[in-house]
Every structure is written in structure tokens, then in C-alpha cells.
Amino acid sequence: MPVVRSDRCLLHEPAAEIWVGVPGPAAETPARLGVILDALDARVVEAESHPDEALLAVHDEALLAYLAGAWREWNAADLPQEQVVPYVFAHRELAARREPTAVWARPGWFAYDTMTLVGPGTWEAARAAADAALTAVDLVVAGEPVAYACTRPPGHHVTRAAFGGSCYLNNAAIAAAALSATGPVAVLDVDAHHGNGTQEIFRGRDDVRTGSVHVDPGAGWFPHFLGFADESDESNLNLPLAPGSGDGPWLEAVAELVGWAHGAAALVVALGVDAAAGDPESPLEVSGSAFREAGRLLGALGLPTVVVQEGGYDLRALGELVRETLLGLEEGRP
Ligand code: SP5
Ligand code: ZN
């Protein structure tokens, strides 16, 4: 299957992620892409640029405008932190109605955490990640059964107008919205964290259904506020798992997601591999062979499929985990 990539995805270099007020090393690094590509021996396709309209199908213009200029305005303000980071947040009880004017307050209108900094190359990389997802859509629309966007920064935590969780643009949602022009779409998210952005973007839409298996936010895991089973409805299915869950319950949940996708004419897989045992960012304990089996289950749907890279932070395992999943996807096809 074709693998879509872009060197521009390397331009986002998070200085740090600030967790509980303390800057620590970022998990979502440019090196992730290299180890994934090295593990694949597939046909490589360069991402092509796409117009903003494809992004505006799922994101507010204000978010795009902010991200495009955020680092420049921050840098010009000569603040003590080199990368853009919020210090106030547009909490619902502030009845926030307008973008704040101070350069140092504006991040809190758009960002919902302190782990998702904006640096000089962030916008270009995020834009390239979206272009990679859209290029994968083009390939599938042109007849490729499966295309994989090997991309970063990831996207599934981004809502219509707010970014966070190491994500800036919702690449999987952008792909799904583009694919929805061809018929009903299912977005299945196997990243260890709930795909809260994708869920909220498509809430109530009957042409794109969403499903996610992830570690239970109620057990204390990001994104904390969303991802609970009771958010499931006619167009969304959440399958939270207890921390420590391994292959059995995870594959059962993946099988349920696959059932949920029946009736769709195309599939987007939000492929985070951070559910793997050994990943530093999640307590799920999934093996490489279970990722292969998950690929087979997803492939068995036989749908035109766009796979978009999300999380996965264990640099020693990352390439193999993606490779196993993609091999499974090919093996499983009817
Ligand atoms: C795309 C994706 O997988 N985003 C996940 C972002 C979740 N990050 C949560 C980080 C929580 C704190 N990690 C601190 C590690 C300290 N050792
Ligand atoms: Zn994740």
C-alpha cells in the first residue's frame, strides 16, 4: 500500500510538554516518523498540498488563522517562554465570547492544555500532516484499496476550534470529511487515548460515524473530560478499557468497532499504537501480534481505507507496531 509522507512534518519540534506545571521532554518528536518509515518497505508518495477548504470542513477559520500566526505574534511579543503556551483558559464559566487581545492570553482561547506548545515550525508541520491525510484520501478515491498517511503531529484530540493533546489539526477528521463526499464514512480510532476531537466534530452527523477504543478516562487518563461509554449514541461508540487491559479485551473492542462500521462505504483508521505494552504514555498492554490481528479485523471490512498515524511513543517498538498493523490490514482483506 502507498505510504504518504512529507519532510515538512519534521518541522514541528516541541521544546517541551508542560505537565503539572513542569516542563519535561516532549513525547511527540520528529524521530517518530523516521522509525516508522524505516520499518516499512512500501511505495512512498510525497504529500501534495491541498486548499484550506478541506480543513475548513471540520475546523473554524479562527483556529486556522490563529495557528498560522501564533508563533510569529508570540515571538514578536518577547515573552520569557520561547514557544506558545497558555497561562489562562477560556473556562465555560467565564462565558467567554471573544478572543482576548493580549498575545499571552490568546493561547488560552484555542488551546485546552499546557502540553501542546507552538513553535516556529508547528504550523507548517501540522498543515503538512493534513496534506498527507488528504493525499491518502486522493489515492483511495482513485482506486487504491488502502493508503497510509505516515504523518505527525497527530490530530485526533483537536475539536472544531480547540487544540490539545499534542495535536493541532484533526487529520483523521479532515480525511473523513473529504471521503464523506463519496458516501457514508466510519472513523475507527484505536489510539490509546479517546479521539475526543473527532467525536465532537462529527457529533450528530449521520454521514460520518465515529468509534474509539481507549483507556478509561474515568480511571484518570487523558483526555480526562471525554471518552466515557455514556457518550455513545446513534453516531458514536466509545469503548473505554480499564488500565492494564491486554490483547483479549482490546481485540474484543476492536471487533465491536468493526461491527459498528458496517454500512459505511469508506473507512478511516486513526492508528495510534500507544496502546502497546511498553508505551510510556498509556497503561494498556497490547502486544504486536494483537496489532496485526486488529489490522486483519479492520481489513476484513473490505472498505476503501485511509489510515492516519496518531500516537505511539516507544521509539524502539513504534515501527514494528505500525508495520504489523498495516500487514494485518492487507492480510484481512476479503
Ligand atoms: C495523540 C496522542 O496520543 N496524544 C496523547 C496525549 C496525551 N498526553 C498525556 C500526557 C499526560 C502526562 N504525561 C506525563 C508523563 C510524565 N512522565
Ligand atoms: Zn494517544
XYZ file of C-alpha atoms and ligand atoms in Angstrom:
352
model
C 0.000 0.000 0.000
C 1.176 3.536 -0.626
C 2.724 5.405 2.313
C 2.292 9.173 2.219
C 4.962 11.305 3.846
C 6.344 14.826 3.934
C 9.603 16.253 5.257
C 7.622 19.263 6.403
C 6.141 17.056 9.140
C 9.569 17.161 10.806
C 9.465 20.942 11.264
C 7.408 20.788 14.467
C 9.927 20.476 17.296
C 8.143 20.782 20.631
C 10.574 22.334 23.122
C 8.825 20.559 25.976
C 5.466 19.429 27.226
C 4.423 21.188 30.388
C 2.724 18.717 32.712
C 1.551 19.703 36.194
C 3.356 22.969 35.642
C 6.743 21.429 34.962
C 8.364 21.329 31.522
C 9.524 17.836 30.612
C 10.781 16.223 27.426
C 8.164 16.011 24.676
C 6.992 12.510 23.735
C 5.718 13.514 20.303
C 9.054 14.013 18.496
C 10.165 14.229 14.854
C 12.153 10.997 15.339
C 8.875 9.068 15.465
C 8.401 9.406 11.724
C 11.843 8.117 10.850
C 11.479 4.914 12.830
C 8.083 4.207 11.305
C 9.254 4.790 7.728
C 12.366 2.670 8.310
C 10.184 -0.270 9.327
C 8.042 -0.164 6.177
C 9.064 -1.277 2.723
C 6.192 0.252 0.878
C 5.792 2.633 -2.038
C 6.409 6.149 -0.751
C 4.292 9.039 -2.034
C 5.023 12.692 -1.247
C 2.155 14.631 0.324
C 0.618 17.157 -2.042
C -0.713 20.464 -0.860
C -4.462 20.877 -0.667
C -6.543 24.015 -0.313
C -7.774 25.281 3.063
C -11.366 24.373 2.147
C -10.656 20.762 3.116
C -9.577 21.935 6.590
C -12.490 24.343 6.938
C -14.870 21.393 6.527
C -14.000 20.425 10.118
C -12.229 23.432 11.700
C -13.142 27.031 12.477
C -11.408 29.618 10.365
C -10.327 31.341 13.603
C -8.377 28.263 14.727
C -6.550 28.021 11.414
C -5.765 31.734 11.408
C -4.510 31.567 14.988
C -2.273 28.538 14.446
C -0.848 30.007 11.250
C 0.321 33.170 13.036
C 0.654 32.100 16.667
C 4.387 31.664 16.844
C 5.149 34.867 14.959
C 2.982 37.016 17.222
C 4.336 35.271 20.320
C 7.925 35.672 19.206
C 7.400 39.358 18.463
C 5.992 39.901 21.975
C 9.336 38.929 23.507
C 7.905 36.648 26.220
C 10.023 34.583 28.639
C 8.870 31.231 27.171
C 10.152 30.589 23.672
C 7.147 28.575 22.447
C 3.462 29.462 22.616
C 1.782 28.134 25.777
C -1.400 29.212 27.610
C -1.489 30.628 31.131
C -5.245 31.334 31.222
C -8.044 29.223 29.780
C -11.430 30.164 28.313
C -13.285 28.263 31.023
C -17.008 27.798 30.386
C -17.860 29.862 33.468
C -16.078 32.880 32.047
C -18.860 32.869 29.433
C -16.014 33.562 27.048
C -17.291 35.252 23.901
C -14.375 36.955 22.265
C -10.745 36.212 21.521
C -8.586 38.006 24.067
C -6.278 40.724 22.777
C -3.091 40.053 24.775
C -0.711 37.815 22.882
C -0.060 35.885 26.136
C -3.800 35.345 26.754
C -4.739 34.246 23.243
C -3.391 30.681 23.529
C -5.989 30.021 26.248
C -8.792 30.745 23.763
C -7.655 27.974 21.427
C -5.561 25.502 23.461
C -7.009 23.359 26.235
C -3.802 22.084 27.828
C -0.198 23.081 28.522
C 1.364 20.113 26.743
C 0.785 21.298 23.194
C 3.258 24.101 22.516
C 3.523 26.009 19.263
C 6.996 26.684 17.882
C 8.374 28.149 14.653
C 7.686 25.041 12.534
C 4.478 23.829 14.138
C 2.010 25.273 11.650
C 3.921 24.112 8.600
C 4.191 20.595 10.041
C 0.530 20.429 11.073
C -0.511 21.696 7.645
C 1.698 19.044 6.009
C 0.162 16.345 8.197
C -3.284 17.364 6.959
C -1.972 17.389 3.383
C -0.646 13.854 3.867
C -4.045 12.660 5.105
C -5.751 14.337 2.138
C -3.246 12.826 -0.291
C -4.063 9.405 1.155
C -7.750 10.182 0.539
C -6.960 11.087 -3.074
C -5.161 7.765 -3.572
C -8.084 5.788 -2.168
C -10.646 7.752 -4.161
C -8.522 6.965 -7.239
C -8.828 3.242 -6.511
C -6.118 2.240 -4.017
C -7.748 -0.145 -1.538
C -5.684 1.228 1.375
C -3.383 4.219 1.812
C -1.399 5.131 4.934
C -0.575 8.708 5.919
C 2.707 8.457 7.853
C 2.306 11.759 9.499
C 2.800 13.982 12.564
C 1.891 15.944 14.588
C -1.129 13.752 15.342
C -4.687 15.090 15.274
C -7.499 13.202 16.961
C -7.691 15.418 20.070
C -8.451 18.587 18.061
C -12.059 19.792 18.064
C -13.608 22.255 15.642
C -11.892 25.210 17.313
C -9.645 23.934 20.125
C -6.326 22.092 20.075
C -4.510 19.952 22.633
C -3.075 16.512 23.371
C -0.019 17.112 21.156
C -2.385 17.726 18.217
C -3.054 20.878 16.121
C -5.245 19.844 13.168
C -7.517 16.795 13.167
C -6.019 14.892 10.246
C -8.347 11.884 10.546
C -11.427 14.130 10.690
C -10.185 16.119 7.708
C -9.758 12.853 5.794
C -13.196 11.597 6.852
C -14.903 14.830 5.826
C -13.224 14.643 2.410
C -14.183 10.977 1.994
C -17.775 11.673 3.024
C -18.309 13.207 -0.406
C -18.219 9.608 -1.731
C -20.667 8.087 0.789
C -21.032 7.296 4.480
C -17.744 7.061 6.403
C -16.708 5.329 9.614
C -13.767 6.629 11.644
C -12.368 3.957 13.952
C -9.800 5.165 16.478
C -7.503 2.629 18.131
C -5.122 5.129 19.702
C -4.768 4.502 23.448
C -6.452 7.840 24.148
C -10.027 8.745 23.335
C -10.496 10.523 19.994
C -12.398 13.361 21.632
C -11.858 15.854 18.829
C -13.182 13.535 16.156
C -16.172 12.567 18.308
C -17.153 16.194 18.867
C -16.559 17.281 15.264
C -18.945 14.666 13.890
C -21.422 14.592 16.799
C -24.932 14.193 15.426
C -23.868 13.790 11.806
C -25.347 10.763 10.130
C -22.845 10.607 7.249
C -19.781 10.073 9.473
C -19.908 7.707 12.421
C -17.106 7.577 14.955
C -15.835 4.885 17.300
C -12.943 4.734 19.709
C -11.293 2.140 21.963
C -9.116 3.732 24.618
C -8.052 3.711 28.229
C -10.896 4.749 30.537
C -10.713 8.485 31.185
C -12.584 7.818 34.428
C -9.533 5.904 35.638
C -7.515 9.122 35.381
C -6.296 9.205 31.802
C -6.138 11.901 29.134
C -8.362 13.456 27.736
C -9.981 13.210 31.218
C -13.242 15.024 30.329
C -14.454 12.837 27.457
C -14.330 9.243 26.257
C -16.895 7.725 28.630
C -19.192 4.921 27.460
C -22.303 7.032 28.061
C -21.282 9.440 25.283
C -22.192 6.707 22.815
C -25.208 7.403 20.621
C -26.501 6.714 17.104
C -23.346 8.124 15.540
C -20.634 7.488 18.145
C -19.366 4.416 20.019
C -16.953 4.739 22.951
C -15.306 1.615 24.344
C -13.212 2.579 27.369
C -10.941 -0.115 28.842
C -9.508 -0.452 32.326
C -5.807 0.390 32.730
C -3.768 -2.802 32.342
C -6.114 -4.274 29.729
C -4.304 -6.510 27.238
C -4.932 -8.317 23.961
C -8.219 -10.046 24.892
C -10.385 -7.073 25.843
C -8.671 -4.757 23.350
C -9.280 -7.074 20.376
C -12.847 -7.649 21.526
C -13.345 -3.887 21.459
C -11.717 -3.583 18.026
C -14.077 -6.306 16.750
C -17.016 -4.335 18.148
C -15.792 -1.198 16.386
C -15.562 -3.149 13.148
C -19.184 -4.250 13.592
C -20.096 -0.615 14.222
C -18.594 0.360 10.861
C -20.894 -1.910 8.856
C -22.901 0.133 6.382
C -20.105 2.635 5.791
C -18.743 2.997 2.262
C -15.262 4.050 3.392
C -13.114 3.706 6.492
C -10.661 5.997 8.257
C -8.440 4.322 10.838
C -6.947 6.661 13.423
C -3.918 4.476 14.042
C -2.258 5.287 17.320
C -0.077 2.444 18.549
C 0.340 3.769 22.081
C -1.940 1.018 23.446
C 1.131 -1.225 23.151
C 2.647 -2.674 26.298
C 5.778 -0.645 26.898
C 4.451 2.624 25.558
C 5.347 5.373 28.040
C 2.067 7.285 27.577
C -0.564 4.627 28.242
C -1.277 1.769 30.675
C -2.782 -0.592 28.095
C -0.789 -3.777 27.491
C -1.424 -4.736 23.878
C 1.082 -6.947 22.001
C 2.453 -6.596 18.482
C 0.577 -9.692 17.348
C -2.680 -8.172 18.587
C -1.997 -5.118 16.425
C -1.601 -7.489 13.486
C -4.907 -9.162 14.357
C -6.567 -5.748 14.717
C -5.324 -4.953 11.229
C -6.900 -8.173 9.932
C -10.220 -7.361 11.598
C -10.236 -3.860 10.090
C -9.131 -5.152 6.699
C -11.934 -7.730 6.674
C -14.412 -4.875 6.247
C -13.073 -4.676 2.695
C -13.712 -0.942 2.558
C -11.629 1.727 0.840
C -9.431 2.644 3.792
C -7.356 5.656 4.780
C -5.025 5.001 7.708
C -3.808 8.101 9.550
C -0.989 7.959 12.084
C -1.883 9.201 15.585
C 0.114 8.474 18.767
C 2.723 5.867 19.727
C 5.791 6.943 21.652
C 8.047 3.936 22.250
C 10.681 4.602 19.607
C 12.046 1.051 19.822
C 8.660 -0.549 19.104
C 6.850 2.058 17.038
C 7.962 0.962 13.573
C 7.206 -2.691 14.170
C 3.773 -1.951 15.632
C 2.738 0.106 12.619
C 4.201 -2.463 10.250
C 2.275 -5.301 11.923
C -0.989 -3.367 11.765
C -0.585 -2.499 8.086
C 0.379 -6.092 7.202
C -2.723 -7.283 9.054
C -4.845 -4.805 7.112
C -3.635 -6.304 3.844
C -3.971 -9.920 5.031
C -7.501 -9.374 6.305
C -8.966 -8.023 3.085
C -11.574 -10.286 1.504
C -2.078 11.744 20.036
C -1.854 11.313 21.448
O -1.558 10.163 21.692
N -1.955 12.251 22.360
C -1.823 11.861 23.708
C -1.527 12.990 24.551
C -1.660 12.570 25.953
N -0.625 13.086 26.715
C -0.928 12.959 28.095
C 0.267 13.239 28.865
C -0.023 13.074 30.303
C 1.175 13.261 31.104
N 2.321 12.560 30.645
C 3.365 12.856 31.562
C 4.454 11.898 31.528
C 5.333 12.165 32.678
N 6.293 11.143 32.821
Zn -2.656 8.558 22.204
